[in-house]
Amino acid sequence: MNTLPPIHYTDNYLLSPTNPILVNLIGAGGTGSHMLTALAKINCSLIELGHPGLQVYLYDDDDVVTEANKGRQLFAVTEIGLHKSVALVNRVNRFFGTNWKAVTKPFQRKMMRNLPMRGRANIYISCVDTVSARFDIAETLSNLDANNTFDNIKPLYWMDMGNARKSGQVILSTIYRVKQPDSQKYRVVSYLPFITEEFAEQLLAEADYNEPSCSLAEALLKQDLFINPALADLGGSLLWSLFREGMTAYRGFFLNLASFKSEPIAVG
């Protein structure tokens, strides 16, 4: 019996790429708006360390900023009526000097079939509201070809972020097996399963209910004020460890703000 502690080593391309790492952030709502800021911090720090950094594409459909988005999500009064993805990316670009892109279309299988080279990335981060959207993303990523493709568009990781009112989870997955070095100190883990594979039964038991709120007060009845930034910061920390440490013993966590508890999920 192998009693060595499990570990997942980061794919080599993330550590020493020739170009900025391509990241598709899917969803510009509560968690997505905060995750974009976390990615901007990671990008700035990586560049200071001599890394090419990140190139982020923020996908969201034609959803626009409303009065209900002002407090819980990172939007201002002056941005009401704008596309969420456009407002967020413009703000980050002005503040950090990046050239990230907003895509005012949903991330779907059809888009990937019609544009086989565009829409590809090394890291996919989903901050979506519905179970059906997660399964759609999972199917899309499962059909991506990791062979005979350039490193800068090779699909490597999927991080899914989801939450209820005062709880949530972040799950990191490998899209395909990541080659691991030999180790006498650790039991290396090359494959991290999709959330739709490991927790399919729990996901299918949930109902898709995503009616828009008319006010911030109504929105706060559905989701706590700090659940989204808490998930984004902890998820950003997990992603940062992949770059900074080159390995991780954890592939996510369950978070409960009501009891102020976080339960890590080991890689194997």
Short mmCIF file of C-alpha atoms in Angstrom, two decimals, residues 31 126 128 134 159-164 167-172 195 199 203 206 227 231 235 251-256 263 265:
data_model
loop_
_atom_site.label_atom_id
_atom_site.label_comp_id
_atom_site.label_asym_id
_atom_site.label_seq_id
_atom_site.Cartn_x
_atom_site.Cartn_y
_atom_site.Cartn_z
CA THR A 31 -17.97 35.37 -8.03
CA SER A 126 -16.30 28.83 -14.46
CA VAL A 128 -21.84 30.07 -13.44
CA ARG A 134 -21.60 23.25 -15.70
CA MET A 159 -11.53 25.43 -11.96
CA ASP A 160 -15.25 25.50 -11.14
CA MET A 161 -16.60 27.87 -8.50
CA GLY A 162 -20.15 27.64 -7.16
CA ASN A 163 -22.09 28.75 -4.13
CA ALA A 164 -25.36 28.81 -2.24
CA SER A 167 -21.64 28.20 1.42
CA GLY A 168 -19.75 27.27 -1.68
CA GLN A 169 -17.02 25.19 -3.22
CA VAL A 170 -14.09 25.43 -5.59
CA ILE A 171 -13.01 22.33 -7.54
CA LEU A 172 -9.82 22.19 -9.63
CA ILE A 195 -16.86 18.30 -10.72
CA PHE A 199 -20.21 15.11 -7.82
CA LEU A 203 -25.39 18.40 -8.99
CA GLU A 206 -30.08 20.62 -7.55
CA ILE A 227 -19.59 34.54 -0.01
CA LEU A 231 -14.59 32.04 -2.79
CA GLY A 235 -9.77 30.05 -5.34
CA ARG A 251 -7.58 20.50 -5.49
CA GLY A 252 -10.23 22.65 -3.88
CA PHE A 253 -12.32 23.17 -0.80
CA PHE A 254 -15.79 23.45 0.67
CA LEU A 255 -16.51 26.75 2.41
CA ASN A 256 -19.19 27.54 4.99
CA GLU A 263 -12.69 22.00 4.40
CA ILE A 265 -10.12 18.58 -0.76
#
